[in-house]
CSV table of C-alpha atoms and ligand atoms in Angstrom, one decimal:
chain,number,residue,atom,x,y,z
I,26,MET,CA,0.9,-36.7,7.9
I,27,SER,CA,0.9,-36.5,4.2
I,28,HIS,CA,-1.8,-36.3,2.0
I,29,PRO,CA,-0.6,-37.1,-1.5
I,30,VAL,CA,-2.4,-35.2,-3.9
I,31,GLU,CA,-1.9,-37.5,-7.2
I,32,VAL,CA,1.8,-39.0,-6.8
I,33,ALA,CA,3.7,-39.1,-3.6
I,34,ASP,CA,6.9,-37.2,-5.5
I,35,ARG,CA,9.6,-37.0,-3.1
I,36,GLY,CA,12.6,-37.7,-5.1
I,37,GLU,CA,11.1,-37.7,-8.1
I,38,ASP,CA,12.4,-35.9,-11.6
I,39,ALA,CA,11.0,-32.8,-11.5
I,40,ALA,CA,11.4,-32.5,-15.1
I,41,ALA,CA,8.7,-35.8,-15.4
I,42,ALA,CA,6.2,-34.9,-12.5
I,43,PRO,CA,3.1,-33.2,-13.3
I,44,PRO,CA,2.7,-29.7,-12.1
I,45,ARG,CA,-0.5,-30.7,-9.6
I,46,SER,CA,1.9,-32.1,-7.0
I,47,GLU,CA,2.6,-31.6,-3.1
I,48,ARG,CA,6.4,-29.9,-3.9
I,49,SER,CA,4.3,-28.1,-6.0
I,50,ALA,CA,1.7,-27.2,-3.3
I,51,ALA,CA,4.6,-26.4,-0.8
I,52,LEU,CA,6.9,-24.3,-2.7
I,53,LEU,CA,3.6,-22.2,-4.0
I,54,GLY,CA,3.3,-21.9,-0.4
I,55,THR,CA,6.2,-20.6,0.7
I,56,ALA,CA,6.6,-18.2,-2.1
I,57,LEU,CA,2.3,-17.2,-0.7
I,58,GLY,CA,3.7,-17.4,3.0
I,59,VAL,CA,5.9,-14.7,2.6
I,60,ALA,CA,4.4,-12.6,0.1
I,61,PHE,CA,1.5,-12.5,2.4
I,62,ALA,CA,3.7,-11.7,5.6
I,63,VAL,CA,5.8,-8.7,3.7
I,64,CYS,CA,2.0,-7.4,2.7
I,65,PHE,CA,0.7,-7.7,5.9
I,66,SER,CA,3.4,-6.1,8.0
I,67,THR,CA,3.7,-3.3,5.3
I,68,GLY,CA,0.0,-2.6,5.7
I,69,VAL,CA,0.0,-2.9,9.1
I,70,LEU,CA,2.2,0.3,9.6
I,71,SER,CA,0.8,1.7,7.0
I,72,HIS,CA,-2.3,1.7,9.1
I,73,LEU,CA,-0.6,2.1,12.5
I,74,ILE,CA,0.6,5.5,10.5
I,75,GLN,CA,-2.7,6.6,9.5
I,76,GLU,CA,-4.3,5.4,12.9
I,77,PRO,CA,-1.0,6.5,14.8
I,78,PRO,CA,-2.2,4.9,19.1
I,79,GLY,CA,-0.7,6.8,21.7
I,80,TRP,CA,2.8,5.1,21.4
I,81,PHE,CA,3.4,5.1,18.5
I,82,ALA,CA,5.2,7.8,16.3
I,83,TRP,CA,6.0,7.7,12.5
I,84,PRO,CA,8.9,9.9,12.0
I,85,SER,CA,9.8,12.0,9.2
I,86,ARG,CA,12.8,10.4,8.3
I,87,PRO,CA,13.8,8.9,5.7
I,88,ALA,CA,11.8,11.1,4.0
I,89,GLY,CA,10.6,8.6,1.2
I,90,ALA,CA,10.3,5.4,3.9
I,91,TYR,CA,6.2,5.7,3.5
I,92,ARG,CA,6.9,5.8,-0.2
I,93,LEU,CA,9.6,2.4,-0.6
I,94,ASN,CA,7.0,0.9,2.9
I,95,GLN,CA,3.1,1.1,-0.1
I,96,GLY,CA,4.9,0.6,-3.1
I,97,VAL,CA,6.6,-2.7,-1.5
I,98,HIS,CA,3.0,-3.3,-0.1
I,99,VAL,CA,1.0,-3.5,-4.0
I,100,LEU,CA,3.8,-4.8,-5.9
I,101,THR,CA,3.8,-7.8,-3.2
I,102,GLY,CA,0.3,-8.0,-3.1
I,103,MET,CA,0.2,-8.0,-7.4
I,104,ALA,CA,2.7,-10.5,-7.2
I,105,ALA,CA,0.8,-13.1,-5.1
I,106,ILE,CA,-2.4,-12.7,-7.5
I,107,PRO,CA,-0.2,-15.4,-10.0
I,108,LEU,CA,1.1,-17.4,-6.8
I,109,LEU,CA,-2.4,-17.6,-5.6
I,110,LEU,CA,-4.6,-18.6,-8.6
I,111,ALA,CA,-1.3,-21.4,-9.3
I,112,LYS,CA,-1.7,-22.3,-5.7
I,113,VAL,CA,-5.6,-22.8,-5.8
I,114,TRP,CA,-5.4,-25.0,-8.8
I,115,VAL,CA,-2.7,-27.2,-7.6
I,116,VAL,CA,-4.4,-28.1,-4.9
I,117,HIS,CA,-8.1,-27.6,-5.3
I,118,PRO,CA,-9.0,-30.9,-5.7
I,119,LYS,CA,-7.8,-31.7,-1.8
I,120,LEU,CA,-10.1,-29.2,-1.5
I,121,PHE,CA,-13.2,-31.1,-2.0
I,122,GLU,CA,-11.8,-34.5,-0.1
I,123,ARG,CA,-13.7,-36.4,1.8
I,124,PRO,CA,-14.2,-37.5,4.3
I,125,MET,CA,-14.3,-34.1,5.4
I,126,MET,CA,-13.5,-34.5,8.7
I,127,ARG,CA,-11.0,-37.6,9.7
I,128,SER,CA,-9.9,-36.7,13.6
I,129,MET,CA,-10.6,-33.0,15.1
I,130,ALA,CA,-7.1,-32.0,14.1
I,131,HIS,CA,-8.1,-32.5,10.3
I,132,GLY,CA,-11.3,-31.0,10.8
I,133,ALA,CA,-9.8,-27.9,12.3
I,134,GLU,CA,-7.2,-27.6,9.6
I,135,ARG,CA,-9.9,-28.0,6.8
I,136,LEU,CA,-12.2,-25.1,8.0
I,137,ALA,CA,-9.1,-23.0,8.6
I,138,LEU,CA,-9.3,-23.2,4.7
I,139,LEU,CA,-12.2,-21.6,4.3
I,140,PRO,CA,-11.2,-18.0,5.7
I,141,LEU,CA,-8.0,-18.9,4.2
I,142,VAL,CA,-8.7,-19.0,0.7
I,143,GLY,CA,-12.0,-17.1,0.7
I,144,GLY,CA,-10.1,-14.4,2.6
I,145,SER,CA,-7.0,-14.1,0.5
I,146,VAL,CA,-9.6,-13.7,-2.9
I,147,LEU,CA,-10.9,-11.1,-1.3
I,148,LEU,CA,-8.2,-9.3,0.0
I,149,LEU,CA,-6.1,-9.3,-4.0
I,150,MET,CA,-9.6,-8.4,-5.4
I,151,THR,CA,-10.2,-5.6,-3.0
I,152,GLY,CA,-6.7,-4.6,-2.8
I,153,LEU,CA,-7.1,-4.6,-6.7
I,154,GLY,CA,-10.2,-2.8,-6.9
I,155,ASN,CA,-9.3,-0.6,-4.6
I,156,ILE,CA,-5.6,0.8,-6.5
I,157,ASN,CA,-8.0,0.9,-9.7
I,158,ILE,CA,-10.6,2.9,-7.6
I,159,TRP,CA,-13.1,0.4,-8.7
I,160,ARG,CA,-14.9,-0.6,-5.1
I,161,PRO,CA,-18.7,-2.1,-5.9
I,162,TRP,CA,-18.3,-3.6,-2.8
I,163,PRO,CA,-20.8,-2.3,0.5
I,164,PHE,CA,-18.1,-1.6,2.6
I,165,SER,CA,-15.1,1.0,3.3
I,166,PHE,CA,-12.4,-0.8,1.4
I,167,ARG,CA,-10.1,0.4,4.3
I,168,ASP,CA,-12.3,-1.9,7.1
I,169,GLY,CA,-12.9,-4.5,5.2
I,170,HIS,CA,-9.4,-5.3,3.6
I,171,TYR,CA,-7.6,-4.4,7.1
I,172,ALA,CA,-10.0,-6.6,8.8
I,173,ALA,CA,-9.5,-9.3,6.3
I,174,SER,CA,-5.7,-9.1,6.8
I,175,TRP,CA,-6.1,-10.3,10.4
I,176,ILE,CA,-8.4,-13.0,9.3
I,177,VAL,CA,-6.1,-14.3,6.4
I,178,MET,CA,-3.5,-13.8,9.3
I,179,GLY,CA,-5.0,-16.0,11.3
I,180,ALA,CA,-6.1,-18.9,9.6
I,181,LEU,CA,-2.7,-18.9,7.5
I,182,LEU,CA,-1.0,-19.7,11.1
I,183,ILE,CA,-3.2,-22.4,11.6
I,184,HIS,CA,-2.9,-23.4,8.4
I,185,VAL,CA,1.1,-23.7,8.6
I,186,ALA,CA,0.7,-24.9,12.3
I,187,ALA,CA,-0.4,-28.1,10.0
I,188,ARG,CA,1.0,-28.2,7.0
I,189,GLY,CA,4.2,-26.4,8.0
I,190,ALA,CA,6.5,-30.0,8.6
I,191,THR,CA,5.2,-31.5,5.6
I,192,THR,CA,5.9,-27.9,3.9
I,193,ARG,CA,9.5,-28.4,5.0
I,194,GLY,CA,9.8,-32.1,3.7
I,195,HIS,CA,8.9,-31.3,0.5
I,196,LEU,CA,10.9,-28.6,0.7
I,197,SER,CA,14.4,-30.0,1.8
I,198,HIS,CA,14.5,-33.2,-0.3
I,199,ARG,CA,15.5,-31.8,-3.6
I,200,PRO,CA,14.2,-34.4,-6.4
I,201,ARG,CA,16.6,-36.0,-8.2
I,202,ARG,CA,17.3,-34.9,-12.1
I,203,ARG,CA,16.5,-39.1,-13.8
I,204,SER,CA,19.0,-38.5,-16.8
I,205,SER,CA,16.9,-41.3,-18.6
I,206,GLY,CA,13.5,-43.4,-18.8
I,207,PRO,CA,10.3,-42.3,-20.3
I,208,ARG,CA,8.9,-38.7,-19.4
I,209,SER,CA,5.6,-39.7,-17.5
I,210,ASN,CA,3.4,-37.0,-19.0
I,211,GLU,CA,2.8,-35.1,-21.7
I,212,GLY,CA,2.0,-31.0,-21.9
I,213,LEU,CA,3.5,-29.0,-18.6
I,214,ASP,CA,5.5,-31.0,-16.1
I,215,ARG,CA,6.1,-29.3,-13.1
I,216,ARG,CA,9.7,-27.4,-13.6
I,217,GLY,CA,7.5,-25.9,-16.3
I,218,PHE,CA,4.7,-25.2,-14.6
I,219,LEU,CA,6.9,-23.8,-11.7
I,220,THR,CA,9.1,-21.7,-13.8
I,221,ALA,CA,5.9,-20.0,-15.9
I,222,VAL,CA,4.1,-19.4,-12.7
I,223,ALA,CA,7.1,-17.5,-10.7
I,224,GLY,CA,7.6,-15.8,-14.5
I,225,ALA,CA,3.9,-14.7,-14.4
I,226,SER,CA,4.2,-13.2,-11.4
I,227,GLY,CA,7.5,-11.7,-11.4
I,228,LEU,CA,5.8,-10.0,-14.7
I,229,VAL,CA,3.3,-8.6,-13.1
I,230,ALA,CA,5.4,-7.1,-10.2
I,231,LEU,CA,7.6,-5.5,-13.2
I,232,LEU,CA,4.7,-4.5,-15.4
I,233,SER,CA,3.4,-2.4,-12.2
I,234,ALA,CA,6.9,-1.0,-10.2
I,235,GLY,CA,6.8,2.2,-12.5
I,236,GLN,CA,4.4,3.6,-10.3
I,237,THR,CA,7.2,3.9,-7.8
I,238,VAL,CA,10.4,3.2,-9.9
I,239,SER,CA,10.7,6.0,-12.2
I,240,ALA,CA,13.5,3.6,-14.6
I,241,LEU,CA,10.6,1.2,-15.0
I,242,ARG,CA,8.1,4.3,-16.0
I,243,GLY,CA,7.8,3.6,-19.2
I,244,LEU,CA,6.6,-0.2,-18.2
I,245,THR,CA,3.8,0.9,-15.9
I,246,VAL,CA,1.0,-1.6,-18.2
I,247,LEU,CA,-0.6,-3.1,-15.3
I,248,ALA,CA,-0.9,-0.3,-12.1
I,249,PRO,CA,-3.4,2.5,-13.1
I,250,ARG,CA,-1.1,5.7,-13.2
I,251,ARG,CA,1.6,7.1,-14.9
I,252,THR,CA,3.3,8.9,-12.3
I,253,ASP,CA,4.6,11.0,-14.9
I,254,VAL,CA,0.8,11.8,-16.3
I,255,GLY,CA,-0.6,15.0,-14.2
I,256,PRO,CA,-1.0,18.5,-14.5
I,257,GLN,CA,3.1,19.9,-13.5
I,258,GLY,CA,4.3,16.5,-14.5
I,259,PHE,CA,2.8,14.6,-11.6
I,260,PRO,CA,-0.7,12.8,-10.9
I,261,VAL,CA,-3.6,14.2,-9.1
I,262,ASN,CA,-5.5,12.3,-6.9
I,263,ARG,CA,-9.0,14.2,-6.1
I,264,THR,CA,-9.2,17.1,-8.2
I,265,ALA,CA,-10.1,21.3,-7.6
I,266,ALA,CA,-13.3,21.0,-9.8
I,267,SER,CA,-14.1,17.9,-8.1
I,268,VAL,CA,-14.4,19.6,-4.7
I,269,GLY,CA,-15.6,23.6,-6.1
I,270,LEU,CA,-12.5,24.5,-5.8
I,271,THR,CA,-11.0,25.4,-9.3
I,272,ASP,CA,-11.0,29.2,-8.4
I,273,VAL,CA,-10.4,30.1,-4.8
I,274,ASP,CA,-11.0,33.9,-3.9
I,275,LEU,CA,-7.6,35.2,-3.0
I,276,VAL,CA,-9.2,38.2,-1.8
I,277,ALA,CA,-10.6,36.8,0.9
I,278,TYR,CA,-8.4,33.5,1.0
I,279,ARG,CA,-6.9,33.5,4.8
I,280,LEU,CA,-4.3,30.8,6.2
I,281,VAL,CA,-5.1,31.2,9.9
I,282,ILE,CA,-2.9,29.5,12.9
I,283,ASP,CA,-4.4,28.9,16.1
I,284,GLY,CA,-5.6,26.9,18.8
I,285,PRO,CA,-4.2,26.5,22.3
I,286,GLY,CA,-0.8,26.0,21.4
I,287,VAL,CA,0.1,29.3,20.3
I,288,ALA,CA,0.1,32.9,22.0
I,289,ARG,CA,-0.1,34.8,18.8
I,290,PRO,CA,-3.0,33.4,16.4
I,291,LEU,CA,-2.4,34.7,12.5
I,292,SER,CA,-4.6,34.7,9.7
I,293,LEU,CA,-2.3,35.6,7.0
I,294,THR,CA,-3.3,36.5,3.1
I,295,TYR,CA,-1.7,34.7,0.6
I,296,ALA,CA,0.5,37.4,-0.5
I,297,GLU,CA,1.9,37.5,3.1
I,298,LEU,CA,2.8,34.1,2.9
I,299,VAL,CA,4.4,34.5,-0.1
I,300,ALA,CA,6.6,37.3,1.5
I,301,PHE,CA,7.7,35.0,4.0
I,302,PRO,CA,11.6,33.5,2.9
I,303,GLN,CA,10.2,30.0,0.6
I,304,ARG,CA,12.5,26.7,1.5
I,305,GLU,CA,12.7,24.7,-1.5
I,306,ALA,CA,13.1,20.6,-1.2
I,307,GLU,CA,12.5,17.7,-3.5
I,308,LEU,CA,9.3,15.4,-1.3
I,309,PRO,CA,7.6,12.4,-2.6
I,310,ILE,CA,3.7,12.5,-3.1
I,311,ALA,CA,3.3,8.7,-2.3
I,312,CYS,CA,-0.5,7.8,-2.3
I,313,VAL,CA,-1.3,5.1,0.0
I,314,GLU,CA,-2.6,3.2,-3.6
I,315,GLY,CA,1.0,2.7,-4.3
I,316,TRP,CA,2.0,5.3,-7.2
I,317,SER,CA,4.9,7.9,-5.8
I,318,ALA,CA,6.2,10.5,-7.7
I,319,SER,CA,8.9,13.0,-6.4
I,320,PRO,CA,8.3,17.0,-7.7
I,321,ARG,CA,10.7,20.0,-6.0
I,322,TRP,CA,8.3,21.8,-4.5
I,323,ARG,CA,9.0,25.5,-2.6
I,324,GLY,CA,7.2,27.2,-0.3
I,325,VAL,CA,6.8,28.5,3.8
I,326,PRO,CA,8.3,25.7,6.1
I,327,VAL,CA,5.9,25.3,8.9
I,328,ARG,CA,8.6,26.1,11.3
I,329,ASP,CA,8.9,29.5,11.1
I,330,LEU,CA,5.3,29.8,10.8
I,331,LEU,CA,5.0,28.2,14.3
I,332,GLU,CA,7.3,30.4,15.2
I,333,ALA,CA,6.0,33.5,14.4
I,334,ALA,CA,2.7,32.6,15.6
I,335,GLY,CA,4.8,32.1,19.0
I,336,ALA,CA,3.9,28.5,19.2
I,337,ARG,CA,5.1,26.0,22.0
I,338,GLU,CA,7.6,23.3,22.0
I,339,GLY,CA,6.3,20.1,20.8
I,340,CYS,CA,3.2,20.9,19.7
I,341,ALA,CA,1.5,18.3,17.3
I,342,LEU,CA,-0.9,20.1,14.6
I,343,ARG,CA,-4.0,19.7,12.9
I,344,VAL,CA,-3.8,21.2,9.4
I,345,GLU,CA,-7.6,21.5,7.5
I,346,SER,CA,-8.4,22.1,3.6
I,347,ILE,CA,-11.1,24.9,2.7
I,348,GLN,CA,-12.1,21.9,1.4
I,349,GLU,CA,-15.7,21.4,2.5
I,350,SER,CA,-16.7,17.7,4.1
I,351,SER,CA,-14.5,15.0,3.4
I,352,ARG,CA,-12.0,12.0,5.0
I,353,LEU,CA,-9.1,13.7,3.4
I,354,ARG,CA,-9.6,17.5,4.3
I,355,ASP,CA,-7.9,17.3,7.4
I,356,ALA,CA,-4.5,15.9,8.9
I,357,GLU,CA,-2.5,15.1,12.1
I,358,VAL,CA,0.8,16.3,12.0
I,359,ASN,CA,2.9,14.5,14.9
I,360,ALA,CA,5.8,17.0,17.3
I,361,GLY,CA,8.2,15.2,15.2
I,362,GLN,CA,7.4,15.8,11.8
I,363,ALA,CA,6.2,19.4,12.9
I,364,VAL,CA,10.1,20.6,13.8
I,365,ASP,CA,11.2,19.0,10.0
I,366,ALA,CA,12.4,22.3,7.8
I,367,ASP,CA,11.2,20.7,5.5
I,368,LEU,CA,7.7,20.6,6.5
I,369,LEU,CA,6.2,22.8,3.8
I,370,LEU,CA,3.6,25.3,3.1
I,371,ALA,CA,4.2,25.0,-0.4
I,372,LEU,CA,3.3,27.5,-3.1
I,373,GLU,CA,4.9,26.3,-6.1
I,374,VAL,CA,6.1,23.0,-7.8
I,375,ASN,CA,8.3,21.8,-10.6
I,376,GLY,CA,9.0,25.6,-10.7
I,377,GLU,CA,5.5,26.7,-11.2
I,378,VAL,CA,2.9,27.8,-9.0
I,379,LEU,CA,0.8,25.1,-7.7
I,380,VAL,CA,-2.2,24.5,-10.0
I,381,PRO,CA,-5.2,23.9,-8.0
I,382,ASP,CA,-5.6,20.4,-8.5
I,383,HIS,CA,-2.4,20.0,-7.0
I,384,GLY,CA,-3.7,22.4,-4.0
I,385,PHE,CA,-3.8,26.2,-4.8
I,386,PRO,CA,-3.4,28.8,-3.0
I,387,VAL,CA,-1.5,26.3,-0.5
I,388,ARG,CA,-0.9,22.5,-0.2
I,389,LEU,CA,1.2,20.8,3.0
I,390,ILE,CA,3.9,18.9,2.0
I,391,GLY,CA,6.5,16.8,4.4
I,392,PRO,CA,8.6,14.0,4.3
I,393,ASN,CA,7.7,10.7,5.2
I,394,ARG,CA,4.1,11.1,4.7
I,395,PRO,CA,1.4,8.8,3.1
I,396,GLY,CA,-0.6,11.0,0.4
I,397,VAL,CA,-3.9,10.8,2.4
I,398,GLN,CA,-1.9,13.8,4.5
I,399,GLN,CA,-0.4,15.9,2.6
I,400,THR,CA,-3.4,18.1,2.6
I,401,LYS,CA,-4.2,20.7,-0.2
I,402,TRP,CA,-5.9,23.6,-0.2
I,403,VAL,CA,-5.4,24.4,3.3
I,404,GLY,CA,-6.9,27.2,5.1
I,405,ARG,CA,-6.2,26.5,8.5
I,406,ILE,CA,-3.5,24.7,11.5
I,407,GLU,CA,-4.3,24.4,14.2
I,408,VAL,CA,-1.7,23.9,16.9
I,409,THR,CA,-2.9,21.2,19.9
E,20,LIG,C1,-3.2,-7.3,-5.1
E,20,LIG,C2,-3.0,-6.8,-3.8
E,20,LIG,C3,-3.2,-6.2,-2.6
E,20,LIG,C4,-2.8,-4.3,-3.4
E,20,LIG,C5,-3.5,-4.2,-4.6
E,20,LIG,C6,-3.5,-3.8,-1.7
E,20,LIG,C7,-3.6,-2.5,-1.3
E,20,LIG,C8,-3.7,-1.5,-0.8
E,20,LIG,C9,-3.9,-0.3,-0.3
E,20,LIG,C10,-4.2,0.3,-1.7
E,20,LIG,C11,-3.8,-0.4,0.9
E,20,LIG,C12,-3.6,1.3,1.5
E,20,LIG,C13,-5.4,1.2,1.8
E,20,LIG,C14,-5.4,2.9,2.8
E,20,LIG,O1,-5.0,3.3,4.0
E,20,LIG,O2,-6.5,3.6,2.2
E,20,LIG,C15,-3.7,-1.4,1.5
E,20,LIG,C16,-3.8,-1.3,3.4
E,20,LIG,C17,-3.5,-2.2,3.8
E,20,LIG,N1,-3.3,-3.7,3.3
E,20,LIG,FE1,-3.4,-3.9,1.3
E,20,LIG,N2,-3.1,-4.7,-0.6
E,20,LIG,C18,-3.0,-5.7,-1.6
E,20,LIG,C19,-3.1,-7.0,-0.7
E,20,LIG,C20,-2.9,-7.2,0.8
E,20,LIG,C21,-2.7,-8.5,1.9
E,20,LIG,C22,-2.4,-10.1,1.1
E,20,LIG,C23,-2.8,-8.0,3.0
E,20,LIG,C24,-2.4,-8.9,4.2
E,20,LIG,C25,-2.0,-9.9,4.1
E,20,LIG,C26,-2.6,-7.0,2.9
E,20,LIG,C27,-3.0,-6.3,3.8
E,20,LIG,C28,-3.3,-4.7,4.6
E,20,LIG,C29,-3.2,-4.0,5.5
E,20,LIG,C30,-3.2,-4.3,6.7
E,20,LIG,C31,-3.6,-2.4,5.4
E,20,LIG,C32,-3.8,-1.6,6.1
E,20,LIG,C33,-5.6,-1.1,5.5
E,20,LIG,C34,-5.5,-0.1,6.9
E,20,LIG,O3,-5.0,0.9,6.7
E,20,LIG,O4,-6.4,-0.1,7.9
E,20,LIG,N3,-3.4,-6.2,1.8
E,20,LIG,N4,-3.8,-2.5,0.5
E,21,LIG,N1,-8.2,18.4,0.5
E,21,LIG,C1,-7.2,17.1,0.4
E,21,LIG,N2,-6.4,16.8,0.3
E,21,LIG,C2,-5.7,16.0,0.0
E,21,LIG,C3,-6.9,14.8,-0.7
E,21,LIG,C4,-8.0,15.3,-0.9
E,21,LIG,O1,-8.7,14.6,-1.0
E,21,LIG,N3,-8.5,17.0,-0.1
E,21,LIG,N4,-6.4,13.5,-1.5
E,21,LIG,C5,-4.5,13.4,-0.8
E,21,LIG,C6,-4.7,12.5,-1.5
E,21,LIG,S1,-4.8,10.6,-1.2
E,21,LIG,C7,-3.4,12.6,-2.2
E,21,LIG,S2,-2.4,10.8,-3.0
E,21,LIG,C8,-2.5,13.1,-2.2
E,21,LIG,C9,-2.2,13.6,-3.8
E,21,LIG,O2,-1.5,14.9,-4.4
E,21,LIG,P1,-1.7,15.9,-5.9
E,21,LIG,O3,-3.1,15.4,-6.5
E,21,LIG,O4,-1.5,16.8,-5.6
E,21,LIG,O5,-1.2,14.6,-6.4
E,21,LIG,O6,-2.7,14.5,-2.4
E,21,LIG,C10,-4.0,14.6,-0.7
E,21,LIG,N5,-4.4,15.3,-0.3
E,22,LIG,MO1,-3.9,9.6,-1.8
């Protein structure tokens, strides 16, 4: 069923048509659907990586896959903001249309608009707030954002089932271009409007992409982080000062390797770690918030430490920080990641000893791990 907004505009001149039309709604809806599908799949993947169920093991290669995933998530999410604003502007007269419900099916379709529109606004707002470290809501960002994404995708399925056929109709009948005749309206026509929305969306993406794509770094206007700004040339998520670790006492410091998976638990001093053979690797820090940088690390391969401790093959690890209480003070390393030669306990970055903000004395850095799992100020590796 087709419910015209202002005029049924199938086959009419795009350059003379008003911006608020069914074809606009169909085009914007399709673009939003694609952006949300990309956001949802990259988001759910990020969730699986952080909360892996038994059947899921995130590999350590390719080293930059998580960086790409999260960069794409945040960019498509940002690009969706102008699309959503435009879509709501185009269809808003219909949201208040009477009668509220012409049939059960029509009623169900209308009802699904509430979680669809409300949830979308919530998703984009919480996402945008989170990357700007602005979290004024009373719930955990991840829980709220995750729940909202399922609600929105459910409502979107209902919406597509109800409106998909009309949308396809509007998309397949390209409007004819009329060469003569008076223009029906002044101001912005549909083509101009859609071009402006696409431009705004592209510009938002372009001005945010520098947080992932180093070639666009100079254009990082809308993303909160410049990835080359920070001690030793890249950003800091949680500073050493904020957790009281600016001044770790190297006399007392030990790295402990223990747990049921090892034959000979180790307790190593900093000097002993320095004496181990070191390995260098360029590996990304890819924050869940979308920014990423790829400095050059140098440190002890975890593999060598496991061997020294007589660890059983196929063990997973829990890496623990000397930082006191925080959700981010420990992280899991699955059995596949644990044997990657580039999983390092880094002592240096970009040719210098780590500064406290980047995790001095030692921090974990491994290929393809989300930033939240690159534990700083490591004090213990438990082999499970
Ligand atoms: C401006 C737009 C958006 C931004 C900036 C954004 C940002 C983020 C960030 C920073 C995370 C990582 C959270 C963490 O692990 O701590 C995340 C996760 C996620 N996002 Fe978004 N997002 C946006 C839009 C969306 C949309 C439109 C969807 C779905 C259609 C979505 C679905 C998800 C899901 C499922 C997760 C995983 C949550 C979890 O790990 O529990 N996001 N998002
Ligand atoms: N112990 C500890 N490690 C941590 C964190 C933390 O808060 N505590 N933050 C993590 C997050 S979210 C990121 S993105 C990276 C950032 O590393 P950097 O500050 O060296 O850039 O560290 C990770 N390691
Ligand atoms: Mo992060």
